[in-house]
mmCIF file of C-alpha atoms in Angstrom:
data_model
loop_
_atom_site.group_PDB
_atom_site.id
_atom_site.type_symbol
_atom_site.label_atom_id
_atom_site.label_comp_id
_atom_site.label_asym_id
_atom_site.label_seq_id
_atom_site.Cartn_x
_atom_site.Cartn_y
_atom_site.Cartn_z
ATOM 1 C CA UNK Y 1 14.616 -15.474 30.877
ATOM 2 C CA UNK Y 2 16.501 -18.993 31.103
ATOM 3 C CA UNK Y 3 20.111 -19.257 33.156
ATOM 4 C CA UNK Y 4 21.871 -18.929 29.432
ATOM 5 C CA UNK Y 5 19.696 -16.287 27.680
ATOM 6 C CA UNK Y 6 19.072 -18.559 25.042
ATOM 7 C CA UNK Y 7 15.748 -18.468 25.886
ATOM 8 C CA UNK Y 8 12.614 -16.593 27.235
ATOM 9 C CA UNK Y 9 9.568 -19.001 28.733
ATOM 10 C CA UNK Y 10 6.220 -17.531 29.855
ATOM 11 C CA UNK Y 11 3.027 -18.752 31.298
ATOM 12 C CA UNK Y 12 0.498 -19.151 28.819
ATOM 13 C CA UNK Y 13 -2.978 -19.695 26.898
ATOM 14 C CA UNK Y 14 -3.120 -21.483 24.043
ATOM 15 C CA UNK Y 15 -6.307 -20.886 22.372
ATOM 16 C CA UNK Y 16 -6.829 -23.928 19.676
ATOM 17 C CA UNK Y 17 -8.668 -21.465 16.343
ATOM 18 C CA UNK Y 18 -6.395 -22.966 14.074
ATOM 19 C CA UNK Y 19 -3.855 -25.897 14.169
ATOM 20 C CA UNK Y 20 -1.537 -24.414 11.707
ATOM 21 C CA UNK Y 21 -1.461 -21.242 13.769
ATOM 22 C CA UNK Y 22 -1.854 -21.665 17.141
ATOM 23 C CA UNK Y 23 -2.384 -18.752 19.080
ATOM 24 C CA UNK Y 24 -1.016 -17.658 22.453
ATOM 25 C CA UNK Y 25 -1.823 -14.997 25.220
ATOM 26 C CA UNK Y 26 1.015 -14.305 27.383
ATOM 27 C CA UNK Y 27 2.841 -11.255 28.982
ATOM 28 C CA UNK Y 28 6.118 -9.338 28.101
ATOM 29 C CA UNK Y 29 7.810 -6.521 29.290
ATOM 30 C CA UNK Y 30 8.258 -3.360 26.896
ATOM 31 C CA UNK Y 31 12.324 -4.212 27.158
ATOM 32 C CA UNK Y 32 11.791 -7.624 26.171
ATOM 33 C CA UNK Y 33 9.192 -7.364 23.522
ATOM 34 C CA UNK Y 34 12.214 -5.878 21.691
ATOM 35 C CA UNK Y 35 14.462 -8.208 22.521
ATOM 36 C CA UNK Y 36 11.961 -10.701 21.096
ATOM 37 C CA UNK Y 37 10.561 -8.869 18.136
ATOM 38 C CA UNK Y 38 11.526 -7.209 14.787
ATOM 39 C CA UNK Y 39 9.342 -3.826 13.769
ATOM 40 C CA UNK Y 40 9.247 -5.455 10.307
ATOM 41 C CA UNK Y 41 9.411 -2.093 8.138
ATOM 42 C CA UNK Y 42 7.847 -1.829 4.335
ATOM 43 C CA UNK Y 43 10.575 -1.840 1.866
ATOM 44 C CA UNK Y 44 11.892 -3.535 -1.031
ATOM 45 C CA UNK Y 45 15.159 -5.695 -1.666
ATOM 46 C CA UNK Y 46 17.554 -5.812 -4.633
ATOM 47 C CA UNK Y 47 15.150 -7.532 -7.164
ATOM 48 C CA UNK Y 48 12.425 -5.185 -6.455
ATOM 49 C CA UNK Y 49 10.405 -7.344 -4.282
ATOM 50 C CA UNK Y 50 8.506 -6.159 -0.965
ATOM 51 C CA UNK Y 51 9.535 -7.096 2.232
ATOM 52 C CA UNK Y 52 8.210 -6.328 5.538
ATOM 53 C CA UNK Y 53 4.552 -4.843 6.091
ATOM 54 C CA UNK Y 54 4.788 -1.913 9.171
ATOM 55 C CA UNK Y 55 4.543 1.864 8.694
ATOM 56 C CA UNK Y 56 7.644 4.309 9.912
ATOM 57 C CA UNK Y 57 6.777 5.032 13.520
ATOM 58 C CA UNK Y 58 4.836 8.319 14.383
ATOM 59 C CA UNK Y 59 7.221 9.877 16.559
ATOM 60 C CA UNK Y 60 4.545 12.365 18.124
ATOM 61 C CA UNK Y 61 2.116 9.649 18.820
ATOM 62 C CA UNK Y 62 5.283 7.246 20.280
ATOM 63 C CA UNK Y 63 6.207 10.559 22.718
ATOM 64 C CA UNK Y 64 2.129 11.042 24.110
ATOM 65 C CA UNK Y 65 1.876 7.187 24.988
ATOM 66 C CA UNK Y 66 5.503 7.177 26.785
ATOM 67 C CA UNK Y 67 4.060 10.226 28.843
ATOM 68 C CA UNK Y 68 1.134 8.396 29.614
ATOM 69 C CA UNK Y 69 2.981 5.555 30.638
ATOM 70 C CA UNK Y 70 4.809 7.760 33.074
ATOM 71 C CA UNK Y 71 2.078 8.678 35.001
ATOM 72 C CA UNK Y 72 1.194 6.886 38.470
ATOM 73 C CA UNK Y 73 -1.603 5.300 38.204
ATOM 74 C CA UNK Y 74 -0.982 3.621 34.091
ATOM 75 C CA UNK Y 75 -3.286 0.898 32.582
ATOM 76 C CA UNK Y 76 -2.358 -0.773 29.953
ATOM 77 C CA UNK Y 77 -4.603 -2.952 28.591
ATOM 78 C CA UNK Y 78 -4.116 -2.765 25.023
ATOM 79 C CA UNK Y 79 -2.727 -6.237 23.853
ATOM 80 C CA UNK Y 80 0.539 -6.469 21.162
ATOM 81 C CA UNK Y 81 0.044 -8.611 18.381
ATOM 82 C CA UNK Y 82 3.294 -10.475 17.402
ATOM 83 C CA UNK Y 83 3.995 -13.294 14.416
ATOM 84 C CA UNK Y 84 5.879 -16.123 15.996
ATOM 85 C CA UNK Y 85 7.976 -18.705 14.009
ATOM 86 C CA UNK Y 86 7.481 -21.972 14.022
ATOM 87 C CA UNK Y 87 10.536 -22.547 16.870
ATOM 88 C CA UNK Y 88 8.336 -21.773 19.421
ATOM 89 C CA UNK Y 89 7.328 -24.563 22.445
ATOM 90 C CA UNK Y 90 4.228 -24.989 24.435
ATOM 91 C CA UNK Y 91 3.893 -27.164 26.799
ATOM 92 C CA UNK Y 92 0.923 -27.993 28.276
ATOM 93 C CA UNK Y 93 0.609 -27.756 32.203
ATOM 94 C CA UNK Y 94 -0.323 -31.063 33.949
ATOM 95 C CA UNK Y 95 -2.872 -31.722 36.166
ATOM 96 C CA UNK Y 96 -6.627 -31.191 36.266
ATOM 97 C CA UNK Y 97 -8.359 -27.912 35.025
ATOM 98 C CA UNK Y 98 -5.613 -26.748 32.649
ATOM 99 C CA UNK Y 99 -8.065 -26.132 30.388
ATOM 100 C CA UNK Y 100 -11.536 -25.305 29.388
ATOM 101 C CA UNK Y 101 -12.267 -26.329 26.291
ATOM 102 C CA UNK Y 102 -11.715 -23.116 24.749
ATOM 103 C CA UNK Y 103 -7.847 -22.630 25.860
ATOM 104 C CA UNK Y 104 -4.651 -24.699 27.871
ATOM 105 C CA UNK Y 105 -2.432 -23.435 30.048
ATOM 106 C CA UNK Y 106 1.136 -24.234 29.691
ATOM 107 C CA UNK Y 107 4.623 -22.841 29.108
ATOM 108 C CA UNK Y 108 5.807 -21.016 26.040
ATOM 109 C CA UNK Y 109 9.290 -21.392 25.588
ATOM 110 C CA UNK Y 110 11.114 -18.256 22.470
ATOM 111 C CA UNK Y 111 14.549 -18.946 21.322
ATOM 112 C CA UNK Y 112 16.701 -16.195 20.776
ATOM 113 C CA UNK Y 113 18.877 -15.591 18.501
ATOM 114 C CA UNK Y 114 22.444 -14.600 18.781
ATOM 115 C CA UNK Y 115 23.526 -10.786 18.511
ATOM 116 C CA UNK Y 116 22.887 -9.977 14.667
ATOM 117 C CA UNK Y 117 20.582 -12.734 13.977
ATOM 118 C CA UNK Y 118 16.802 -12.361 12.690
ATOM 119 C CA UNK Y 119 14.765 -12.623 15.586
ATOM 120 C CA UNK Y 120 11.908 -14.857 16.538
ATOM 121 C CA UNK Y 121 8.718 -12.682 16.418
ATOM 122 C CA UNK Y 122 7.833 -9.881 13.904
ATOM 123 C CA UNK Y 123 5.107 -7.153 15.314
ATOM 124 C CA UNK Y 124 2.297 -7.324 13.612
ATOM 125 C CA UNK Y 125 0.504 -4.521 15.387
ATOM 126 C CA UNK Y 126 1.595 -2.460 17.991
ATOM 127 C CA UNK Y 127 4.637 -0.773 16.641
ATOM 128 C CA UNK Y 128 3.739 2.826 18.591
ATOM 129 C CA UNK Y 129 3.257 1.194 21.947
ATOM 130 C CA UNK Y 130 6.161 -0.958 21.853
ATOM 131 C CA UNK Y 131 8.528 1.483 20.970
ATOM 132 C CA UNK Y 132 7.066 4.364 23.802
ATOM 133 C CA UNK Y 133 7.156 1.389 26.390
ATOM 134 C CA UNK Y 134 11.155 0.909 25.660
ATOM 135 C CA UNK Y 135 11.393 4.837 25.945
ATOM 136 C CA UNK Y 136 9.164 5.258 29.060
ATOM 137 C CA UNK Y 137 10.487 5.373 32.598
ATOM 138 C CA UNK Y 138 8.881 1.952 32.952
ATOM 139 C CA UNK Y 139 10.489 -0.373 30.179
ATOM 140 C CA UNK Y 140 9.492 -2.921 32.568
ATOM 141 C CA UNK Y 141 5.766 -2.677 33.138
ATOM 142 C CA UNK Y 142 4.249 -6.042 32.056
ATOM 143 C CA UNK Y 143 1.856 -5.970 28.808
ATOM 144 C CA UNK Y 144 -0.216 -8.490 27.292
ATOM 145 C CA UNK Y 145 0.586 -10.237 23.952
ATOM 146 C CA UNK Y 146 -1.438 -12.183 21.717
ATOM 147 C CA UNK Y 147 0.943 -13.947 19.402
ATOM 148 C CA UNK Y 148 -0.122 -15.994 16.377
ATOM 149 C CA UNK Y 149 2.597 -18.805 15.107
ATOM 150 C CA UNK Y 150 2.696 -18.195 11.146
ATOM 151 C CA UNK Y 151 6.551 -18.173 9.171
ATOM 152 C CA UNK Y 152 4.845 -17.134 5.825
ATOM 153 C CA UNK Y 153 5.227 -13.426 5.586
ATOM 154 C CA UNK Y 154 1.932 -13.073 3.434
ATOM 155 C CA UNK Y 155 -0.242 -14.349 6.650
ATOM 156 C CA UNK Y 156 1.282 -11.888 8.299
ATOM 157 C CA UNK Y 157 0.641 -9.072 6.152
ATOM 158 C CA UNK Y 158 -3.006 -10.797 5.716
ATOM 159 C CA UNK Y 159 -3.256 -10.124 9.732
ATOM 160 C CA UNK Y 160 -1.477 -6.567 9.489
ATOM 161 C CA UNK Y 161 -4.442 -5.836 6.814
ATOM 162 C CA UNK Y 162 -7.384 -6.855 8.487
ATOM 163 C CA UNK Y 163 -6.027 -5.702 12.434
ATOM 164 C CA UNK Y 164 -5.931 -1.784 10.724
ATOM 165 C CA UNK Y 165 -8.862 -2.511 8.418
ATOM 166 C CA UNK Y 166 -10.677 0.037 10.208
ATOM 167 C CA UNK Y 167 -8.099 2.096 11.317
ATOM 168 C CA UNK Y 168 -6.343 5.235 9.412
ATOM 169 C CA UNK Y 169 -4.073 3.127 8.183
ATOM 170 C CA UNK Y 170 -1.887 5.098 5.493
ATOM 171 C CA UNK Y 171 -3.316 4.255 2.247
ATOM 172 C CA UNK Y 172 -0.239 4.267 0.129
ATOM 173 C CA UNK Y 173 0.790 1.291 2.609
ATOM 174 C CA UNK Y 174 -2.409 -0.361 1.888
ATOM 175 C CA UNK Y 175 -1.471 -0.228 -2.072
ATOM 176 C CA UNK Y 176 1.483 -1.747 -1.742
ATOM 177 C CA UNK Y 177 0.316 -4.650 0.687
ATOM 178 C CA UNK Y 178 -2.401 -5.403 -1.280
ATOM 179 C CA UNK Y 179 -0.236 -7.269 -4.312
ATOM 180 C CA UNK Y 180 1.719 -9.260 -1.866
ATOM 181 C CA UNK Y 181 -1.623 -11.087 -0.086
ATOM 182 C CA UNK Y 182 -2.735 -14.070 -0.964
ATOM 183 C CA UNK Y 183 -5.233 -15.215 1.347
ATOM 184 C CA UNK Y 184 -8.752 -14.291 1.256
ATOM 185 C CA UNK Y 185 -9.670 -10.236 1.782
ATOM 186 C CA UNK Y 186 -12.472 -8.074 3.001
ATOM 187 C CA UNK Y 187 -14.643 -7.668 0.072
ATOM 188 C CA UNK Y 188 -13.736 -3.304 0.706
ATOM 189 C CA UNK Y 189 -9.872 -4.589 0.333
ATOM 190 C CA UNK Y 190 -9.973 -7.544 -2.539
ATOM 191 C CA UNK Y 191 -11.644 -5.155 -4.507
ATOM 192 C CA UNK Y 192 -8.717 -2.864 -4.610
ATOM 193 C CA UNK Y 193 -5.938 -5.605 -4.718
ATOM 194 C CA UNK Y 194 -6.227 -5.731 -8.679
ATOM 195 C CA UNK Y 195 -5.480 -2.047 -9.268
ATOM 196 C CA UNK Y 196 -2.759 -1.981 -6.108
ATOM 197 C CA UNK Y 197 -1.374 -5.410 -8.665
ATOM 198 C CA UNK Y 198 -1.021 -3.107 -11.295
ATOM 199 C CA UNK Y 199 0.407 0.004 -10.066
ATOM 200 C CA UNK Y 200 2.826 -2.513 -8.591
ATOM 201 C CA UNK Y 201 3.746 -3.051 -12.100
ATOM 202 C CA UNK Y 202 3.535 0.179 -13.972
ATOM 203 C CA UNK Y 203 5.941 1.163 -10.485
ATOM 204 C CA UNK Y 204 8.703 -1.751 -11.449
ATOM 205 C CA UNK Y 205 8.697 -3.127 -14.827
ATOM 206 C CA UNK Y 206 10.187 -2.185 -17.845
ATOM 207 C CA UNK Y 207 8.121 -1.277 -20.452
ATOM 208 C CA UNK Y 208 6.203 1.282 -18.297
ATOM 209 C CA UNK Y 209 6.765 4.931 -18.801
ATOM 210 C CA UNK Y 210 6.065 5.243 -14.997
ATOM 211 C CA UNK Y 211 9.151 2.571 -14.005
ATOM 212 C CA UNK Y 212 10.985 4.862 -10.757
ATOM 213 C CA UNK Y 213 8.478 7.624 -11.147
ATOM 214 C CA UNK Y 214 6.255 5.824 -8.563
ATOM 215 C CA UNK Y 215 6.271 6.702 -4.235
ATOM 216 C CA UNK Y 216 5.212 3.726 -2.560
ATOM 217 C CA UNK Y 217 5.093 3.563 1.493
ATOM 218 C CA UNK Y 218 8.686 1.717 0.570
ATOM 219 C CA UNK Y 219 9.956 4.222 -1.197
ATOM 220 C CA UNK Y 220 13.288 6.193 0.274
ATOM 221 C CA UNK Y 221 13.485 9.050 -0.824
ATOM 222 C CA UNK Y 222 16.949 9.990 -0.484
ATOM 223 C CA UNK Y 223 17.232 7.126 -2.821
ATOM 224 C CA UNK Y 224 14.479 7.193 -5.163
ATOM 225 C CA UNK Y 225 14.905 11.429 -6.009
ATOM 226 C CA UNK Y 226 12.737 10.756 -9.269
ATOM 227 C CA UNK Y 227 10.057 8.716 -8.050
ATOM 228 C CA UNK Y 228 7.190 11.580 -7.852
ATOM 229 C CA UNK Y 229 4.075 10.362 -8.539
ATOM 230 C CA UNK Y 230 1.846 9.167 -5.442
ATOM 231 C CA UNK Y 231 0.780 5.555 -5.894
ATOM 232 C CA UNK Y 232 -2.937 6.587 -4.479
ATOM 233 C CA UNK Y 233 -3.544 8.584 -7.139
ATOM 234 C CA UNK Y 234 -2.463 5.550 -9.997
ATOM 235 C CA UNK Y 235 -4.752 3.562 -7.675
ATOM 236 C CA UNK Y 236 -7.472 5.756 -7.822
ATOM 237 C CA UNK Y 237 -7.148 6.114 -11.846
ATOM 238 C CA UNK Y 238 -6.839 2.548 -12.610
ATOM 239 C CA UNK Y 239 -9.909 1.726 -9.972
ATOM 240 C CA UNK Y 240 -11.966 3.945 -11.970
ATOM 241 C CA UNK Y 241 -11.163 2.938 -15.375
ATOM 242 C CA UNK Y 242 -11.566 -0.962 -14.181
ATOM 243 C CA UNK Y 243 -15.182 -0.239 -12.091
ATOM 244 C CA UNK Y 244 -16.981 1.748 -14.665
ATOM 245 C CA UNK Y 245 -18.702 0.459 -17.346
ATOM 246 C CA UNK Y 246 -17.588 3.105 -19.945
ATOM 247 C CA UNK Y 247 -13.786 2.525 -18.720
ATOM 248 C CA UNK Y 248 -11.552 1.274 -21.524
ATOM 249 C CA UNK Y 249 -10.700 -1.337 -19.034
ATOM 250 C CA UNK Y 250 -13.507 -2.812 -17.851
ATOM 251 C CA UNK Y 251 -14.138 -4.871 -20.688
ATOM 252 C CA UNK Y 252 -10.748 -6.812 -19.336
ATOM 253 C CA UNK Y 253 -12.725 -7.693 -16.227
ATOM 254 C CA UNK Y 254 -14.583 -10.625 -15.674
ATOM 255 C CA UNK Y 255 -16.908 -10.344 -12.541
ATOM 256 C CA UNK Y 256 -18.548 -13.591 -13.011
ATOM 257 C CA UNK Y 257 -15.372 -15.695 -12.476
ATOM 258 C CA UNK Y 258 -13.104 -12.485 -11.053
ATOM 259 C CA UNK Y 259 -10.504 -13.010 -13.823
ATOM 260 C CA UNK Y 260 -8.680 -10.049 -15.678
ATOM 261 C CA UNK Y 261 -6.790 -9.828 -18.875
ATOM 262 C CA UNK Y 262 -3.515 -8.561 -17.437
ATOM 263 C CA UNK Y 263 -2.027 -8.369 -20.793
ATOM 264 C CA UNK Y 264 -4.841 -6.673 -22.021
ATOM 265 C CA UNK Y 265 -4.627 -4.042 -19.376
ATOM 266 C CA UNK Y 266 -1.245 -3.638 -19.605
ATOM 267 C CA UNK Y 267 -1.123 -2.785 -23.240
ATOM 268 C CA UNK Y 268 -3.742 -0.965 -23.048
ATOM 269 C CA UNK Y 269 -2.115 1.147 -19.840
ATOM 270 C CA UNK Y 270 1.647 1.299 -21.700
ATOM 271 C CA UNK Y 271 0.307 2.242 -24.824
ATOM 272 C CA UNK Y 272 -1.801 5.317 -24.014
ATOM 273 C CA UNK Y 273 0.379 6.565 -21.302
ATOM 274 C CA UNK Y 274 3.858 6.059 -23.469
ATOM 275 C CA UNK Y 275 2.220 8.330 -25.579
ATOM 276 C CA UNK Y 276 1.495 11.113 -23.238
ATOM 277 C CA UNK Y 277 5.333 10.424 -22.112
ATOM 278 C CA UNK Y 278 6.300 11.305 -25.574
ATOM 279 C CA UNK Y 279 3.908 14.257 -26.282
ATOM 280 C CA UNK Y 280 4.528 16.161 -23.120
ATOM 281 C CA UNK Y 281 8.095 15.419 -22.435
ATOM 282 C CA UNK Y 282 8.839 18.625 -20.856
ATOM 283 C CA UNK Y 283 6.014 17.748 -17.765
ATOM 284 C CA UNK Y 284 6.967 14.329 -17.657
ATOM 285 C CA UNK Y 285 8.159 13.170 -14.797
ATOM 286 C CA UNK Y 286 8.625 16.241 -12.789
ATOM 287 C CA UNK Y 287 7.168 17.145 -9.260
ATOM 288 C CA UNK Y 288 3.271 17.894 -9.235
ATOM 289 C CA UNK Y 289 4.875 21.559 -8.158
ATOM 290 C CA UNK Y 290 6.552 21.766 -11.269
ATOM 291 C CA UNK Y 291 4.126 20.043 -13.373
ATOM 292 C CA UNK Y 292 0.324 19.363 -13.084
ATOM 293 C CA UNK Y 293 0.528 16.206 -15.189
ATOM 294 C CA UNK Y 294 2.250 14.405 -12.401
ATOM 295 C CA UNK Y 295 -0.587 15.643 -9.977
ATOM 296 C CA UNK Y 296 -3.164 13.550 -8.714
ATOM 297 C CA UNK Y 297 -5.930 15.693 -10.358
ATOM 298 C CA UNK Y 298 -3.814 15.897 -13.812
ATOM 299 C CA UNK Y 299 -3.351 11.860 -13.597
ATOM 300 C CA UNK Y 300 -7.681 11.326 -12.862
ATOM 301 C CA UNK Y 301 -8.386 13.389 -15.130
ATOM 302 C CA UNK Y 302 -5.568 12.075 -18.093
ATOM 303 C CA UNK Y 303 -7.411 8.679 -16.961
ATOM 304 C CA UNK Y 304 -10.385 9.739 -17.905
ATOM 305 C CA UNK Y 305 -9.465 10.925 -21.266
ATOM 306 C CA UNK Y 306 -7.552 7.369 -22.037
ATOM 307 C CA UNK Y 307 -11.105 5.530 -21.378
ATOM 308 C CA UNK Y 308 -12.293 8.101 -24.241
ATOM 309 C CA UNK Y 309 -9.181 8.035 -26.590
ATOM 310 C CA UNK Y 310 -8.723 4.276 -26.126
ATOM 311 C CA UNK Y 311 -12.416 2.786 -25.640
ATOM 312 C CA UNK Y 312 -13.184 2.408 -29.802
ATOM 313 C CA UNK Y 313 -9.152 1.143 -30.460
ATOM 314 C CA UNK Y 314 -8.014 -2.337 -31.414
ATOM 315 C CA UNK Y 315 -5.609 -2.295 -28.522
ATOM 316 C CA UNK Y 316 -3.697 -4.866 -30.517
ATOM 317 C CA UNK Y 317 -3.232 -3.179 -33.748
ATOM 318 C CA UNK Y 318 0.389 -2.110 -34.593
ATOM 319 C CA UNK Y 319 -1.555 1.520 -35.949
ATOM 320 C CA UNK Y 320 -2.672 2.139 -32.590
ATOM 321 C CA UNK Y 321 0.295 3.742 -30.769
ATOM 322 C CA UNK Y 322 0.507 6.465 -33.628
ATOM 323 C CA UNK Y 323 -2.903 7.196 -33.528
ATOM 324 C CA UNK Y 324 -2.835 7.651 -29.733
ATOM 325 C CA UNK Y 325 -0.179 9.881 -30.004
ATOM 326 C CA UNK Y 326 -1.534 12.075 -32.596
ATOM 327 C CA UNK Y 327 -4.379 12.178 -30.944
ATOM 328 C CA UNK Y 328 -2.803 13.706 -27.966
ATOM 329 C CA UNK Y 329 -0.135 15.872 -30.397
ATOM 330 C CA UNK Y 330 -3.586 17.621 -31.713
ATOM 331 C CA UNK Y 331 -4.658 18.309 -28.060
ATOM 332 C CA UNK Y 332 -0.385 19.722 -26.690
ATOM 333 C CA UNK Y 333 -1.065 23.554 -27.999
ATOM 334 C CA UNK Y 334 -4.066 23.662 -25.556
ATOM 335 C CA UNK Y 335 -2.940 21.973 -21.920
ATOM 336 C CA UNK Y 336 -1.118 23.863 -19.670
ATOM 337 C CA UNK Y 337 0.693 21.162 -17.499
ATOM 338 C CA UNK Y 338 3.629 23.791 -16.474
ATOM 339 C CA UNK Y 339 2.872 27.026 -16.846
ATOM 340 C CA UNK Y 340 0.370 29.813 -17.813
ATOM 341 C CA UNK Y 341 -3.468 29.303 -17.706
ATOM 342 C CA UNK Y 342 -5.856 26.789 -19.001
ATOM 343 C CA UNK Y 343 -8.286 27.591 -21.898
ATOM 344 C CA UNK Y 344 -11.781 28.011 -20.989
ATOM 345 C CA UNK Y 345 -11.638 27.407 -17.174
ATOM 346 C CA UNK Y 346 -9.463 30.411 -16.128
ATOM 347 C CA UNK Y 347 -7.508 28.712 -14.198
ATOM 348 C CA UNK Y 348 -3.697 29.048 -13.944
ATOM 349 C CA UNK Y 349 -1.519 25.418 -14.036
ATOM 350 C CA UNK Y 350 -0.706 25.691 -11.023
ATOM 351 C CA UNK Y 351 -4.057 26.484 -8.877
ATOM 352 C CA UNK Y 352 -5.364 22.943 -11.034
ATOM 353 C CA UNK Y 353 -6.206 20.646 -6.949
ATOM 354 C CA UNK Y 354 -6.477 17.477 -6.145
ATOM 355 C CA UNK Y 355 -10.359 18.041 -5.353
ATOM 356 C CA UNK Y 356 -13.220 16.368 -7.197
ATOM 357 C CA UNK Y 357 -14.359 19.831 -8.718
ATOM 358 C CA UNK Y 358 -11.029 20.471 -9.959
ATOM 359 C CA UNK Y 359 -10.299 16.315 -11.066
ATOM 360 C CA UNK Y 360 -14.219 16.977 -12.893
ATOM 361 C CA UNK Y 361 -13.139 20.680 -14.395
ATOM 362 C CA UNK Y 362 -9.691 19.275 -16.137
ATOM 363 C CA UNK Y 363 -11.744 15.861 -17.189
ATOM 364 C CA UNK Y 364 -14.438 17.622 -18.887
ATOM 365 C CA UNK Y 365 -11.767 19.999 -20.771
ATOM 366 C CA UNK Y 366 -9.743 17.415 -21.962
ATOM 367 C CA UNK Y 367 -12.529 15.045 -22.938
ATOM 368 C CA UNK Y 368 -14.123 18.532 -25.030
ATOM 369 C CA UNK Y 369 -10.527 19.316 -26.324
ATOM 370 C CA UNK Y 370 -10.380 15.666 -27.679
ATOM 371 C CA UNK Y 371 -13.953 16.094 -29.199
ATOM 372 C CA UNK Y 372 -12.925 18.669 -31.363
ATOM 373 C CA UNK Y 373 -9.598 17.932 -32.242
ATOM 374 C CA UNK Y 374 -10.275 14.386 -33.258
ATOM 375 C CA UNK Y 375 -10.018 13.299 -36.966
ATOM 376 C CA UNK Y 376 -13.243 12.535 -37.986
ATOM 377 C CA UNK Y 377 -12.808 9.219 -40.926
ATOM 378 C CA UNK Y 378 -14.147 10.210 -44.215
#
């Protein structure tokens, strides 16, 4: 730390990958990695759009590492990966053999800011550690950092993606991350950024029957009392529909150039799912412990009835809504989203899981309800 506390220089590598984002290996303290860095938190801001890209800390995991680091004979190896702003200075050493080819040594030099003020690193990964090291009896012990310079907060999240790619990251903070990234993905992750794009939708925007019904890893509850619906399970419904070839909205997909009707979809997702607002208003919207329709098995399996219902519809036709929702008006006297048992299967509402047996059950019942309640033309 400098005579004024304006600023904190280390020795360090800077290894050349990418000349937009330089990166750096140097070494911090748990105390001053804090003092450096924000633990930039998923959550939204007054419009509705996301900020910040970490998880809530585990507070069980957080306690076992600051016991470890309590103990006598502590390694730490484990490197934290910050996001640096562009105010950073290296400085290369002088001399011979300051470098290698492959990395320079030199002097990093981090403002700080004043008392209040956004600071000058955001942790990409590492949240757990950092926070046991300031809680251990050895906020002090020296750690290494690897520290990438990059002000857009999409790169970041980019990195934050990738670093838990393999990881149990939660996936509900997955879905939400995905929208905001606009670099390149891991074929595993681009594939779900279009569904994760639309649940981000059918969560905000009006015109959706699921506006504020939607948890994301954002969400606070406290705040959001009505938001009940896990976003994995939209995800998982709208992945489906979009990756099968008898979804109703595949056709809006265009693997050859990786385009997608949006509007397309979105009518097509608003229309049928307006209309099961309207004909089951009593299990709308409720907890999945008050009503199976806001489950994660009633949603897959009310997804797989829309790619029936909607597959032979002129999405586009101004008929189309009232046809949907007579469809479903024909099917009401026979579902059982709230109470009592469920023709056929034996099964009470409320024993209906969130288990492929059950998700295949409640699909194959609603898809043979709709069979034989249909109109058939003349």
């Amino acid at each position: 730390m400098s005579d004024d506390d304006k600023t904190l220089s280390r020795r360090a590598l800077c290894i050349e990958q990418n000349v937009k984002h330089p990166l750096y290996l140097f070494a911090l303290t748990g105390r001053e990695i804090l003092q450096v860095a924000d633990v930039s938190r998923v959550s939204r801001d007054e419009v509705g759009n996301l900020i910040g890209y970490q998880r809530p800390e585990v507070k069980r995991h957080v306690r076992e590492i600051a016991e470890y680091l309590g103990t006598p004979d502590v390694i730490f190896p484990n490197s934290i990966i910050l996001a640096l702003t562009s105010a950073v200075e290296f400085i290369g050493s002088r001399g011979p053999n300051v470098g290698d080819g492959l990395a320079r040594a030199g002097t990093l030099t981090i403002p700080l800011g004043a008392s209040g003020e956004p600071k000058p690193a955001w942790l990409v990964d590492g949240q757990q550690r950092t926070l046991a090291l300031s809680m251990s009896a050895r906020p002090d012990l020296p750690v290494p950092i690897c520290a990438f310079v990059a002000d857009e907060i999409d790169l970041q999240r980019d990195q934050f993606l990738r670093i838990n790619n393999t990881q149990p990251l939660p996936r509900g903070l997955v879905t939400e991350l995905l929208p905001e990234v606009s670099t390149p993905l891991p074929p595993r992750l681009a594939a779900r950024k279009i569904p994760s794009a639309l649940c981000d939708l059918l969560s905000g925007q009006t015109g959706s029957p699921f506006k504020g019904l939607i948890k994301r890893a954002s969400t606070v509850r406290a705040e959001s009392p009505e938001a009940v619906i896990s976003d994995t399970s939209i995800v998982a419904m709208l992945e489906e529909s979009l990756g099968s070839t008898s979804g109703c909205l595949f056709p809006y997909r265009n693997f050859s150039t990786g385009e997608t009707d949006f509007d397309g979809v979105w009518l097509m997702l608003t229309t049928f799912w307006t209309a099961v607002q309207e004909v089951f208003p009593d299990a709308w919207g409720k907890p999945p412990t008050q009503s199976r329709l806001m489950h994660g098995a009633g949603l897959r399996a009310m997804g797989r009835l829309m790619d029936r219902v909607m597959a032979p519809l002129d999405i586009r036709s101004k008929d189309t809504p009232l046809i949907v929702r007579e469809q479903l008006a024909r099917m009401a006297p026979n579902c059982r989203w709230t109470s009592g048992e469920w023709p056929e299967m034996g099964v009470a509402w409320n024993d209906i899981q969130n288990t492929p047996r059950h998700i295949k059950m409640l699909s194959n019942y609603l898809v043979r309800l709709h069979m034989k309640t249909a109109v058939r033309p003349a």
